mmCIF file with all atom_site columns, C-alpha atoms in Angstrom:
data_model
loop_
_atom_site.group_PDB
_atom_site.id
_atom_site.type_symbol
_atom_site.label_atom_id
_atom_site.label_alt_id
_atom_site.label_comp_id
_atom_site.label_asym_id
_atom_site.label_entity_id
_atom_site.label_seq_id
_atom_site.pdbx_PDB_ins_code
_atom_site.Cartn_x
_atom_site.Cartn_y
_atom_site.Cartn_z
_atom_site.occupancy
_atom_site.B_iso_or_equiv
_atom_site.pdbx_formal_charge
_atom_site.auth_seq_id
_atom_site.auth_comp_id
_atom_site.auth_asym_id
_atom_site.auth_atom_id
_atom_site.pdbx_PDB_model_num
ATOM 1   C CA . UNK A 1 1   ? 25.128  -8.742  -18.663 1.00 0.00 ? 461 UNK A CA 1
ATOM 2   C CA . UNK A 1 2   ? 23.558  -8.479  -15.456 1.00 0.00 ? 462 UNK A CA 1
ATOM 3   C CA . UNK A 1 3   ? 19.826  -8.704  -15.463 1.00 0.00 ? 463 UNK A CA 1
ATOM 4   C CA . UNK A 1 4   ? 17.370  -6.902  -12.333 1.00 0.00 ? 464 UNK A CA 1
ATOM 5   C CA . UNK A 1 5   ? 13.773  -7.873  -12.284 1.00 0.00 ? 465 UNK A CA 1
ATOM 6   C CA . UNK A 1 6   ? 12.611  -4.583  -10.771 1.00 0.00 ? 466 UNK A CA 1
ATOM 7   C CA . UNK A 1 7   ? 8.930   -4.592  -9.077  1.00 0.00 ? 467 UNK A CA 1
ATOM 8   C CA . UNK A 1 8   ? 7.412   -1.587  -8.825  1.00 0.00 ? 468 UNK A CA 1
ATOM 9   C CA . UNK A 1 9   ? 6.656   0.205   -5.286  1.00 0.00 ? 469 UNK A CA 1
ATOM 10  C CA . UNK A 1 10  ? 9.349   -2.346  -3.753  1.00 0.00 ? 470 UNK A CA 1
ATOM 11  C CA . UNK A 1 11  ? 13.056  -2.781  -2.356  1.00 0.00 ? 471 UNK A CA 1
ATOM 12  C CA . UNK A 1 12  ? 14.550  -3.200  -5.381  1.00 0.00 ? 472 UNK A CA 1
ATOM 13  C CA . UNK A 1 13  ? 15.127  -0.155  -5.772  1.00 0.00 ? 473 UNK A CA 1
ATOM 14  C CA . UNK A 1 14  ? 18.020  -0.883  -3.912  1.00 0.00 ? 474 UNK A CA 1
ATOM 15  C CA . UNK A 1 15  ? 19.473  -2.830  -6.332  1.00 0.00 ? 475 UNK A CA 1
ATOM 16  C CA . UNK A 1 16  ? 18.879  0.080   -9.221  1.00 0.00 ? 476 UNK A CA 1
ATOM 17  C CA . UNK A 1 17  ? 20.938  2.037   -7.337  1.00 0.00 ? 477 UNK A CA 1
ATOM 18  C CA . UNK A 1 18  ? 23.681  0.191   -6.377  1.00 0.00 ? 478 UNK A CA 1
ATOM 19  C CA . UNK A 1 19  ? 24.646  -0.355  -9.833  1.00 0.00 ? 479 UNK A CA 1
ATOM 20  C CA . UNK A 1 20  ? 24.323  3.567   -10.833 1.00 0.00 ? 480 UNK A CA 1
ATOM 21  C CA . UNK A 1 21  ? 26.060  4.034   -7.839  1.00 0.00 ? 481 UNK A CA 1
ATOM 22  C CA . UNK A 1 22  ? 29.167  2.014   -9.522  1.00 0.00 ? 482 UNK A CA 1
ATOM 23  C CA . UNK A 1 23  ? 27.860  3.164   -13.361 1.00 0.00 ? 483 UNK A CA 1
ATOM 24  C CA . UNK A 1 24  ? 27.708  -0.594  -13.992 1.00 0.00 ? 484 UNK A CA 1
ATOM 25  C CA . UNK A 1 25  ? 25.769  -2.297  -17.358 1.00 0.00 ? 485 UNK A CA 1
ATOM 26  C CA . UNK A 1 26  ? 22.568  -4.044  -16.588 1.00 0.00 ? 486 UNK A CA 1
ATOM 27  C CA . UNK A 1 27  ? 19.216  -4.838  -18.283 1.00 0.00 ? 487 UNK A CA 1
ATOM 28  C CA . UNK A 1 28  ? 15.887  -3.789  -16.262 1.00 0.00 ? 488 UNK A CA 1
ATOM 29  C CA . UNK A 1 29  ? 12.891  -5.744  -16.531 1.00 0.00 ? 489 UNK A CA 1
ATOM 30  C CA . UNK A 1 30  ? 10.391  -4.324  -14.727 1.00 0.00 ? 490 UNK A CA 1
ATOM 31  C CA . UNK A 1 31  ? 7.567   -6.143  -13.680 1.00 0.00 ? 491 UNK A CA 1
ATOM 32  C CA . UNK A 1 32  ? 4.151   -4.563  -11.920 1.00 0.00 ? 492 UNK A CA 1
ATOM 33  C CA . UNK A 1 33  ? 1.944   -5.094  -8.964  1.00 0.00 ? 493 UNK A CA 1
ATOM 34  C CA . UNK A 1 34  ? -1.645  -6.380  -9.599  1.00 0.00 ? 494 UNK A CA 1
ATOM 35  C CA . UNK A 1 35  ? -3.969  -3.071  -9.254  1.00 0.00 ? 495 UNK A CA 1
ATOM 36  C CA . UNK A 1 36  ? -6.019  -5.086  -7.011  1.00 0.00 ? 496 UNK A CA 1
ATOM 37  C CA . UNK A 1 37  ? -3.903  -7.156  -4.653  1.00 0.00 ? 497 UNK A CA 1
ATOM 38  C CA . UNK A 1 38  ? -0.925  -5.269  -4.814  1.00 0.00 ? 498 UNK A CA 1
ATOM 39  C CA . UNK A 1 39  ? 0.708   -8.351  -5.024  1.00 0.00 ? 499 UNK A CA 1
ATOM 40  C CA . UNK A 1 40  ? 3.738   -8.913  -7.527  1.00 0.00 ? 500 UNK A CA 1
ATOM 41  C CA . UNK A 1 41  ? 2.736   -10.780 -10.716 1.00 0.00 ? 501 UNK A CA 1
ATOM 42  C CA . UNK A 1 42  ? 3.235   -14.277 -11.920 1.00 0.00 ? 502 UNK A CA 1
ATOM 43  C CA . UNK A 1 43  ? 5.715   -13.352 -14.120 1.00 0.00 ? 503 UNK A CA 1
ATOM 44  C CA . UNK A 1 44  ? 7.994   -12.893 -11.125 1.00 0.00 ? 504 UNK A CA 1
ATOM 45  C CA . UNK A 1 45  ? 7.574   -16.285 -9.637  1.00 0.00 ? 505 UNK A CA 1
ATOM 46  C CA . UNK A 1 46  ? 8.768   -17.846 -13.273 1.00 0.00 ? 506 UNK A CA 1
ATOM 47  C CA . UNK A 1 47  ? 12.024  -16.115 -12.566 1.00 0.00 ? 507 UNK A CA 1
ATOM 48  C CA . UNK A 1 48  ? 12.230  -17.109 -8.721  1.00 0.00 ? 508 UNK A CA 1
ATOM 49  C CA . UNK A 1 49  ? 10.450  -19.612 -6.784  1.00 0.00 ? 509 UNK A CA 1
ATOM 50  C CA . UNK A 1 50  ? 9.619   -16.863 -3.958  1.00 0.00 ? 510 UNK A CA 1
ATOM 51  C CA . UNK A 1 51  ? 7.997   -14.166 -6.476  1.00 0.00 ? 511 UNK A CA 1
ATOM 52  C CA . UNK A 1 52  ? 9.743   -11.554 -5.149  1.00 0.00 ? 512 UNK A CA 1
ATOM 53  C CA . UNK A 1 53  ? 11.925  -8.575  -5.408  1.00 0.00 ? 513 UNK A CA 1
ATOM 54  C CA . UNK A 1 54  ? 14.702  -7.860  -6.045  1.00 0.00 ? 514 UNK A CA 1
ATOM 55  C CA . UNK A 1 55  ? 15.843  -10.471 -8.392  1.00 0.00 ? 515 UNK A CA 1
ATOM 56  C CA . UNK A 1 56  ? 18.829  -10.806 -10.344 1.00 0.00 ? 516 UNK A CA 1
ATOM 57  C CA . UNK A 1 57  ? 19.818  -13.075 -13.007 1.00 0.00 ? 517 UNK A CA 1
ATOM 58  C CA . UNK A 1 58  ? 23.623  -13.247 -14.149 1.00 0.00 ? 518 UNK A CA 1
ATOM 59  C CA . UNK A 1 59  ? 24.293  -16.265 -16.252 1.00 0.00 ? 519 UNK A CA 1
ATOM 60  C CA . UNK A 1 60  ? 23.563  -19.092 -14.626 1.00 0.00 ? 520 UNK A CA 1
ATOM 61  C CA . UNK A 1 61  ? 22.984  -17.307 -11.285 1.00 0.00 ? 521 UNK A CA 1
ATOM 62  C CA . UNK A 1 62  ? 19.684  -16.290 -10.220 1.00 0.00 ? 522 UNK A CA 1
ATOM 63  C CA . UNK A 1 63  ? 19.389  -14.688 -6.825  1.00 0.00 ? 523 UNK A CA 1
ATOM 64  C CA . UNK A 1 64  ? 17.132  -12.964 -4.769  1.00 0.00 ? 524 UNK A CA 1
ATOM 65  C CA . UNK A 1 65  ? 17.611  -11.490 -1.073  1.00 0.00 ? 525 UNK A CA 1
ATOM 66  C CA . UNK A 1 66  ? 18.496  -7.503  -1.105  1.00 0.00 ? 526 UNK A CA 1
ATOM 67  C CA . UNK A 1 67  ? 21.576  -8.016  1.088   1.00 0.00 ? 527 UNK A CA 1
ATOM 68  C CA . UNK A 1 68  ? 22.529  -11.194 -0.939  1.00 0.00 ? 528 UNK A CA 1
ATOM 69  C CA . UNK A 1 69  ? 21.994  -9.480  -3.910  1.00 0.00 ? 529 UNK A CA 1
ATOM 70  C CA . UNK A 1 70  ? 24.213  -6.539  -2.677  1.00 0.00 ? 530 UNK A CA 1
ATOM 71  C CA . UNK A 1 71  ? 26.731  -8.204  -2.191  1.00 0.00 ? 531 UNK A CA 1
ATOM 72  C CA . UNK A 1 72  ? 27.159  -10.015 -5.272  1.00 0.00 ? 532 UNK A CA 1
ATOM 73  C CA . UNK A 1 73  ? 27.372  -6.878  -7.012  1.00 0.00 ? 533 UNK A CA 1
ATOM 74  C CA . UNK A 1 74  ? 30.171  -5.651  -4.866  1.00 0.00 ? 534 UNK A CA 1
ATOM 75  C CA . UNK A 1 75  ? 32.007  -8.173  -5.834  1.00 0.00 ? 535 UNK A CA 1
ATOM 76  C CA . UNK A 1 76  ? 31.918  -7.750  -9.126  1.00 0.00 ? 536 UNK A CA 1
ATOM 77  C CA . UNK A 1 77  ? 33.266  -4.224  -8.826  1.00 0.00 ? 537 UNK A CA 1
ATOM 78  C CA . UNK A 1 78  ? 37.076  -4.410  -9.574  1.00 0.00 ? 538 UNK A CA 1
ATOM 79  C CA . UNK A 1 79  ? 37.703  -1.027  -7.851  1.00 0.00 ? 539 UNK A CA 1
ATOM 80  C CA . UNK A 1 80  ? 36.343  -2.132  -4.543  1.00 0.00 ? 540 UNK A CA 1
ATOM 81  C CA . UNK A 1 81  ? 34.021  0.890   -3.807  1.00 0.00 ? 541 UNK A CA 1
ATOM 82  C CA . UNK A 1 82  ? 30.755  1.124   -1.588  1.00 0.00 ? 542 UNK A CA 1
ATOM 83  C CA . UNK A 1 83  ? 32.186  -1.130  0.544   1.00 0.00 ? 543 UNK A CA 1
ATOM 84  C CA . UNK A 1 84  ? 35.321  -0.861  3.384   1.00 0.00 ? 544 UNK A CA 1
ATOM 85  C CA . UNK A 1 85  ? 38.484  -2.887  3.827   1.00 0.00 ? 545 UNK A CA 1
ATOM 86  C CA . UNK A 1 86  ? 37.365  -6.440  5.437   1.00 0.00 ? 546 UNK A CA 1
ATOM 87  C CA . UNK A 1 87  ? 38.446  -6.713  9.022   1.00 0.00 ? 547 UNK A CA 1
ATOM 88  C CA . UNK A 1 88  ? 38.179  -3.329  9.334   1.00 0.00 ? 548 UNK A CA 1
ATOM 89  C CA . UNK A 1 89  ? 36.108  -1.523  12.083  1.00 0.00 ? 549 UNK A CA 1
ATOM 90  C CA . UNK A 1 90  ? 33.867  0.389   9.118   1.00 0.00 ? 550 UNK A CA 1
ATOM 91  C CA . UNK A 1 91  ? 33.884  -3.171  7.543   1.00 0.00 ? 551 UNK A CA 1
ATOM 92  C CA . UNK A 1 92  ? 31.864  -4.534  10.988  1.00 0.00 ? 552 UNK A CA 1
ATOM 93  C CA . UNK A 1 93  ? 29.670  -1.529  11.215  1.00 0.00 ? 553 UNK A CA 1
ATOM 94  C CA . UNK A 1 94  ? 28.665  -1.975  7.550   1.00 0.00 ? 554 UNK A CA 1
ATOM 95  C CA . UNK A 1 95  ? 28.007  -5.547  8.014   1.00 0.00 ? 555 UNK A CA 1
ATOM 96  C CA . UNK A 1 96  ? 25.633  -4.727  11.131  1.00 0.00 ? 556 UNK A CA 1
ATOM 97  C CA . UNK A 1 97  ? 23.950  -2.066  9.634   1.00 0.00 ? 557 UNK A CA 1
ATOM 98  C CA . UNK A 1 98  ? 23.392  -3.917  5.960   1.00 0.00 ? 558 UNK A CA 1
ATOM 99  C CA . UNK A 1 99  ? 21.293  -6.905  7.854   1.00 0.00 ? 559 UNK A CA 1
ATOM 100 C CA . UNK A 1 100 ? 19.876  -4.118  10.439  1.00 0.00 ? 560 UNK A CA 1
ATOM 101 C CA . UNK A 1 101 ? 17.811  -3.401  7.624   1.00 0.00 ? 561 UNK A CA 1
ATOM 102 C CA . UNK A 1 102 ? 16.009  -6.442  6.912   1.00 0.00 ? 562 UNK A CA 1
ATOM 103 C CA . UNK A 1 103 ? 16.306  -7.714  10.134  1.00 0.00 ? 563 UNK A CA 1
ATOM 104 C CA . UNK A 1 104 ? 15.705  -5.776  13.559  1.00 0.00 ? 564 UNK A CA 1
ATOM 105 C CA . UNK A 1 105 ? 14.141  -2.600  11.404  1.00 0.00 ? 565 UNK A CA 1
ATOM 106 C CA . UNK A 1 106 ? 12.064  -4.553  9.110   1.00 0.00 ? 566 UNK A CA 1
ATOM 107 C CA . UNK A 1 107 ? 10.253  -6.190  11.772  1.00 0.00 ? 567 UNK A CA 1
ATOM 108 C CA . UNK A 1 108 ? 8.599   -3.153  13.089  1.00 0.00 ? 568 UNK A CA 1
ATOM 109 C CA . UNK A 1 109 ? 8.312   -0.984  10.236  1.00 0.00 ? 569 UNK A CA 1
ATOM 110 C CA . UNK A 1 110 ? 6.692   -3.749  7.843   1.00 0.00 ? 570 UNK A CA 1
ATOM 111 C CA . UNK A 1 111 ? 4.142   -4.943  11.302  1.00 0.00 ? 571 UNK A CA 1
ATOM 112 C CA . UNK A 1 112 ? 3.518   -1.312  10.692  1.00 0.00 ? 572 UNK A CA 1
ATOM 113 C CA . UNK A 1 113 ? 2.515   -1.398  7.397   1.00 0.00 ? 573 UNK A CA 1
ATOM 114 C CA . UNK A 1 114 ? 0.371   -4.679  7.147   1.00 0.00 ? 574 UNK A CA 1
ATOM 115 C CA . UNK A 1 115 ? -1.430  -3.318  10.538  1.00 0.00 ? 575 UNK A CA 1
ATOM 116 C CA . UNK A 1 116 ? -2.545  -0.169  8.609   1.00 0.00 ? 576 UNK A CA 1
ATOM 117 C CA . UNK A 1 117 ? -4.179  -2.504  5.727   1.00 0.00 ? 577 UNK A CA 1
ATOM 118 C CA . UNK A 1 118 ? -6.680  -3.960  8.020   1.00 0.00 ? 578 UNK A CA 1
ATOM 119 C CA . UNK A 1 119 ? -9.405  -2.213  10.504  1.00 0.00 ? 579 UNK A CA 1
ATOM 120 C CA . UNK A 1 120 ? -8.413  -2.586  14.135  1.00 0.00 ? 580 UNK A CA 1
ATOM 121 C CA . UNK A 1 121 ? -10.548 -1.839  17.351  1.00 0.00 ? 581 UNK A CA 1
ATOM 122 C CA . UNK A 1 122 ? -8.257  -0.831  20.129  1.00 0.00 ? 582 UNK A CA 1
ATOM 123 C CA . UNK A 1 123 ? -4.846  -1.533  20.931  1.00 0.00 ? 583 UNK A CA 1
ATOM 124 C CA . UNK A 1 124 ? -3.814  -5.196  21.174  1.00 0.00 ? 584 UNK A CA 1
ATOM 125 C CA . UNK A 1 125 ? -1.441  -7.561  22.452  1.00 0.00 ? 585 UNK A CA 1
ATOM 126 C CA . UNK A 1 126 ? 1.393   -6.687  19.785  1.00 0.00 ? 586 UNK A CA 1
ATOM 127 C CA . UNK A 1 127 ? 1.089   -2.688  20.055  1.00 0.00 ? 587 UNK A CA 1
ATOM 128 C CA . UNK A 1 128 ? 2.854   -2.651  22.878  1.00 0.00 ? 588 UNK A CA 1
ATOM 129 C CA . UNK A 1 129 ? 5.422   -4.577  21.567  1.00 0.00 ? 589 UNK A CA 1
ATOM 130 C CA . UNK A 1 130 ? 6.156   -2.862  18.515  1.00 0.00 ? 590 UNK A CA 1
ATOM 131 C CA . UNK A 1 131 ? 6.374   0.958   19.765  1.00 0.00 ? 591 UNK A CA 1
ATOM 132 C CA . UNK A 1 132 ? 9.214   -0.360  21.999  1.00 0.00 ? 592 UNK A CA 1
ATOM 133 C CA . UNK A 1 133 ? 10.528  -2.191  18.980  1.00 0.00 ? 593 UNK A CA 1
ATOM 134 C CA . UNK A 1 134 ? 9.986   1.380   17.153  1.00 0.00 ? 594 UNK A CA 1
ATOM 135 C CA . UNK A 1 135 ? 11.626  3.312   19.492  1.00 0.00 ? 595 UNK A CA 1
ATOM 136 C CA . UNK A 1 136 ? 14.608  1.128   20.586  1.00 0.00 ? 596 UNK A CA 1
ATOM 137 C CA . UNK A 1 137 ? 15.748  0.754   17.052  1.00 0.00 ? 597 UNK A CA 1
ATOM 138 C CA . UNK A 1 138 ? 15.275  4.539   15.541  1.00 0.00 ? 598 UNK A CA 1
ATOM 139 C CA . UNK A 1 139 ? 16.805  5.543   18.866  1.00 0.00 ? 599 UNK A CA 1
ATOM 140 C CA . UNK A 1 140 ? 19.581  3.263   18.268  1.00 0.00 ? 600 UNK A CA 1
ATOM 141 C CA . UNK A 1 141 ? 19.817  4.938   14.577  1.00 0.00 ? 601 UNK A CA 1
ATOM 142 C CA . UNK A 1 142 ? 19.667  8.817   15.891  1.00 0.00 ? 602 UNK A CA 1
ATOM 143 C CA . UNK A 1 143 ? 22.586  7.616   18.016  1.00 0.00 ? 603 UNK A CA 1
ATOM 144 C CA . UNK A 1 144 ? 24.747  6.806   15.407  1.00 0.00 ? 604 UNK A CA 1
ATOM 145 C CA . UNK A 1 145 ? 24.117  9.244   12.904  1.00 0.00 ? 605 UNK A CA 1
ATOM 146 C CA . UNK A 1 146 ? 24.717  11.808  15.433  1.00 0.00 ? 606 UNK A CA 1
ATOM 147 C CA . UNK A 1 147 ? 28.234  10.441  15.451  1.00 0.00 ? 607 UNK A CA 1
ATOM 148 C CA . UNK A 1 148 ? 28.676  9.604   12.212  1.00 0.00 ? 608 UNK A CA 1
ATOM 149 C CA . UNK A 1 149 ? 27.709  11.185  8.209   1.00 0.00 ? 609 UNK A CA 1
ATOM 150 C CA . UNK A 1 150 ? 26.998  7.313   7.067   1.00 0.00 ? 610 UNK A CA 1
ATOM 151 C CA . UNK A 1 151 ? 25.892  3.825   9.153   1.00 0.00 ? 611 UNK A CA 1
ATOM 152 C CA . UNK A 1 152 ? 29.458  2.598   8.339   1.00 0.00 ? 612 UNK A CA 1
ATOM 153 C CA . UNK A 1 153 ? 31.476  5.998   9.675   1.00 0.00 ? 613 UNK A CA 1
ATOM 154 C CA . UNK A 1 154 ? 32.871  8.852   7.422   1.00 0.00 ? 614 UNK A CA 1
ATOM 155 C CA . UNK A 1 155 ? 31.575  7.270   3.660   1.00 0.00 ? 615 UNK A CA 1
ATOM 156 C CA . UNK A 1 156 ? 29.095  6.845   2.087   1.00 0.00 ? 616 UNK A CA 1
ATOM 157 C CA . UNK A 1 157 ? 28.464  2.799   1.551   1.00 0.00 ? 617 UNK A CA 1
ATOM 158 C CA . UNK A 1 158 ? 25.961  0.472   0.096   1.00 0.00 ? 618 UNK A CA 1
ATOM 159 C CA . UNK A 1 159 ? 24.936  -0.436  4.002   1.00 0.00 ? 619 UNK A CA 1
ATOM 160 C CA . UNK A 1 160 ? 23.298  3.341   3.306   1.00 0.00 ? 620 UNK A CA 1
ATOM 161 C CA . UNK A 1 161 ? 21.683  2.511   0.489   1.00 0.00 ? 621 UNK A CA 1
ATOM 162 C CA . UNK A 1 162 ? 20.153  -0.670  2.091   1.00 0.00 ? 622 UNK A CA 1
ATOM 163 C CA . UNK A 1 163 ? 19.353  1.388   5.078   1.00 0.00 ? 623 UNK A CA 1
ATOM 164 C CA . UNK A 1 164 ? 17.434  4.447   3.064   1.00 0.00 ? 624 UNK A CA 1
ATOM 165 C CA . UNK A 1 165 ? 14.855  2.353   1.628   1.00 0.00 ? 625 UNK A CA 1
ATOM 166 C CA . UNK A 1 166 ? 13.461  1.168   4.965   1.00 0.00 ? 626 UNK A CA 1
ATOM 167 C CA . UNK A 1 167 ? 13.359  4.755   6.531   1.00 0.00 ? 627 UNK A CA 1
ATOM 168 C CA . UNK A 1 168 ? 11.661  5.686   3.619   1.00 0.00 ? 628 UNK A CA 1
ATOM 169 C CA . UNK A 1 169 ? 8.846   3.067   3.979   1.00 0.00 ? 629 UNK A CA 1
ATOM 170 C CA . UNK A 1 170 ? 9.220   4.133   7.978   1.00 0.00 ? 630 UNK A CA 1
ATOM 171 C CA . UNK A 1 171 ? 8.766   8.073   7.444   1.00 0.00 ? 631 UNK A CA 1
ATOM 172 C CA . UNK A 1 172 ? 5.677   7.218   4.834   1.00 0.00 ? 632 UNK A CA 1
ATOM 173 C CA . UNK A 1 173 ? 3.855   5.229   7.773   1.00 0.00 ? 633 UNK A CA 1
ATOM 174 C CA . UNK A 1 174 ? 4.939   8.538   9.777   1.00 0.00 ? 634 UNK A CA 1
ATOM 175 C CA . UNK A 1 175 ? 7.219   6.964   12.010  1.00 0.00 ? 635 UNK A CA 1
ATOM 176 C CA . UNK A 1 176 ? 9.824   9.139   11.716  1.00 0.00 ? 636 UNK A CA 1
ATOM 177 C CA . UNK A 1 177 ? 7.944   12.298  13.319  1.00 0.00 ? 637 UNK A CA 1
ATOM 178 C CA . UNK A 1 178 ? 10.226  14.382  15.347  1.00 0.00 ? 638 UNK A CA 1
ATOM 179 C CA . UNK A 1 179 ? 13.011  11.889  14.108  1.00 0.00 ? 639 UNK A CA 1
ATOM 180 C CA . UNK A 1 180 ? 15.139  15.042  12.963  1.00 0.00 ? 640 UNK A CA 1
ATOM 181 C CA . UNK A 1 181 ? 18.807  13.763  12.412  1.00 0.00 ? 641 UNK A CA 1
ATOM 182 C CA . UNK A 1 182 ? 17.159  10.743  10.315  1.00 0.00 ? 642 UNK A CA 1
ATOM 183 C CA . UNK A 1 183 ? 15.792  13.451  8.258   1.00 0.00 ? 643 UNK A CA 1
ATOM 184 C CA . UNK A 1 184 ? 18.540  15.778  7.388   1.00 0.00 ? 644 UNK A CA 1
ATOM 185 C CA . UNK A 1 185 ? 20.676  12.374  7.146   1.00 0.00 ? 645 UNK A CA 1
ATOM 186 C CA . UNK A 1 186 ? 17.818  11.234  4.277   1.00 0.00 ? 646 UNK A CA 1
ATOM 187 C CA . UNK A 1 187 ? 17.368  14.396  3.112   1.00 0.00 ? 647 UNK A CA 1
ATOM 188 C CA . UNK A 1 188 ? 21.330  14.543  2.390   1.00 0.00 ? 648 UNK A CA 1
ATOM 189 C CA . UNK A 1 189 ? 21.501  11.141  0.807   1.00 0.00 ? 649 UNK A CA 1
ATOM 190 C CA . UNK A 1 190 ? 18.592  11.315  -1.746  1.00 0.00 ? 650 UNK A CA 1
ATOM 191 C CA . UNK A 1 191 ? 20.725  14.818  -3.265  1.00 0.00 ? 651 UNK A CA 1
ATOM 192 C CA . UNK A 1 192 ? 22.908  12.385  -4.772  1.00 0.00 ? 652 UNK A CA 1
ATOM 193 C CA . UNK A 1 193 ? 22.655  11.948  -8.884  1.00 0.00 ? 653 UNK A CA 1
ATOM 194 C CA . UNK A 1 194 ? 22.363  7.913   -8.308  1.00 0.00 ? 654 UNK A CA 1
ATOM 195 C CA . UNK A 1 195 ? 19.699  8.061   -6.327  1.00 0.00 ? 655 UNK A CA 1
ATOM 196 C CA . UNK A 1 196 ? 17.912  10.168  -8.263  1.00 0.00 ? 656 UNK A CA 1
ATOM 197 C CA . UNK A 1 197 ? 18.312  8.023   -11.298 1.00 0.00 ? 657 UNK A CA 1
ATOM 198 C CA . UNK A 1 198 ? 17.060  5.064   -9.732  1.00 0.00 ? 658 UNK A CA 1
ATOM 199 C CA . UNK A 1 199 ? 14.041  6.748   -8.238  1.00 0.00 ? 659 UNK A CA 1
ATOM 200 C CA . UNK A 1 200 ? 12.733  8.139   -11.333 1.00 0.00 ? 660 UNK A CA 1
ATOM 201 C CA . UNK A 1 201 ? 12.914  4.455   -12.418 1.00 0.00 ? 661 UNK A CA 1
ATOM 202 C CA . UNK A 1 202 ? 9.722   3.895   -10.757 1.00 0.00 ? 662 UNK A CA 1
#
């Protein structure tokens, strides 16, 4: 069975709720952040060289990488779901959208974050750089949810899932103020019973 190594306050809750997403068997081990660093634990790094989460162990795989991770799941999934047709169109959009999250998003939403944790006179040389950053890609997002009820067109897919997680971390740094079609489009997503699960999961 397919073991997650679950840190708490992290990303993988992702991976939680992918799998209730497909209601498929896996063991949790959940592992927590020191109170003082609020870095992940050692007991992480004897699972995976890079100490962090997600991780999953299946047999003789271990892997780590959200997206990575993601995927592996998917394809264990014998009725295909959570993720279109390859060579489709949807197929392309979730693609961009699933390494949108970690890539172009999670550069200016984590600067964010780690520029928050330390006292700062002024503006300086990145500021500038990262509002564009901020508004270029939530732009980009309003855009396409104005056209669309998921990232990857009519259904819901796990591109959403990998794309909630970092507007949640956004809107808690209060970057998503007057961001109103994100909103309703989170707002919408978290009603459903998976996600739920998985967030009560800590």
């Amino acid at each position: 069975m397919l073991t997650v190594h679950h840190l708490n306050k992290s990303r993988s809750k992702r991976v939680l709720w992918l799998l209730e997403e497909l209601e498929m068997p896996y063991q949790r081990v959940d592992h927590q952040r020191d109170a003082q660093t609020n870095l992940a634990p050692a007991s992480l790094k004897a699972v995976h060289p890079l100490s962090k989460a997600p991780i999953i162990v299946d047999g003789d795989i271990t892997l780590c990488e959200s997206s990575t991770i993601m995927e592996y799941i998917l394809d264990q999934d014998l009725e295909k779901r959570l993720r279109p047709e390859k060579a489709t169109k949807e197929y392309y959009q979730y693609l961009e959208w699933s390494h949108f999250a970690e890539g172009s998003l999670a550069l200016p939403v984590m600067f964010t974050l780690f520029m928050g944790m330390e006292t700062r006179s002024g503006d300086q040389k990145m500021d500038g750089y990262i509002a564009k950053e901020v508004a270029l890609d939530f732009g980009y997002i309003e855009s396409t949810l104005a056209e669309c009820d998921y990232f990857a067109g009519a259904e819901f897919t796990a591109a959403d899932i990998m794309m909630q997680i970092m507007l949640e971390i956004a809107g808690n740094l209060g970057l998503l103020k007057d961001r109103g079609t994100i909103l309703a489009y989170m707002a919408k997503v978290q009603e459903r019973p998976a996600y739920k699960k998985a967030a009560s999961l800590g």
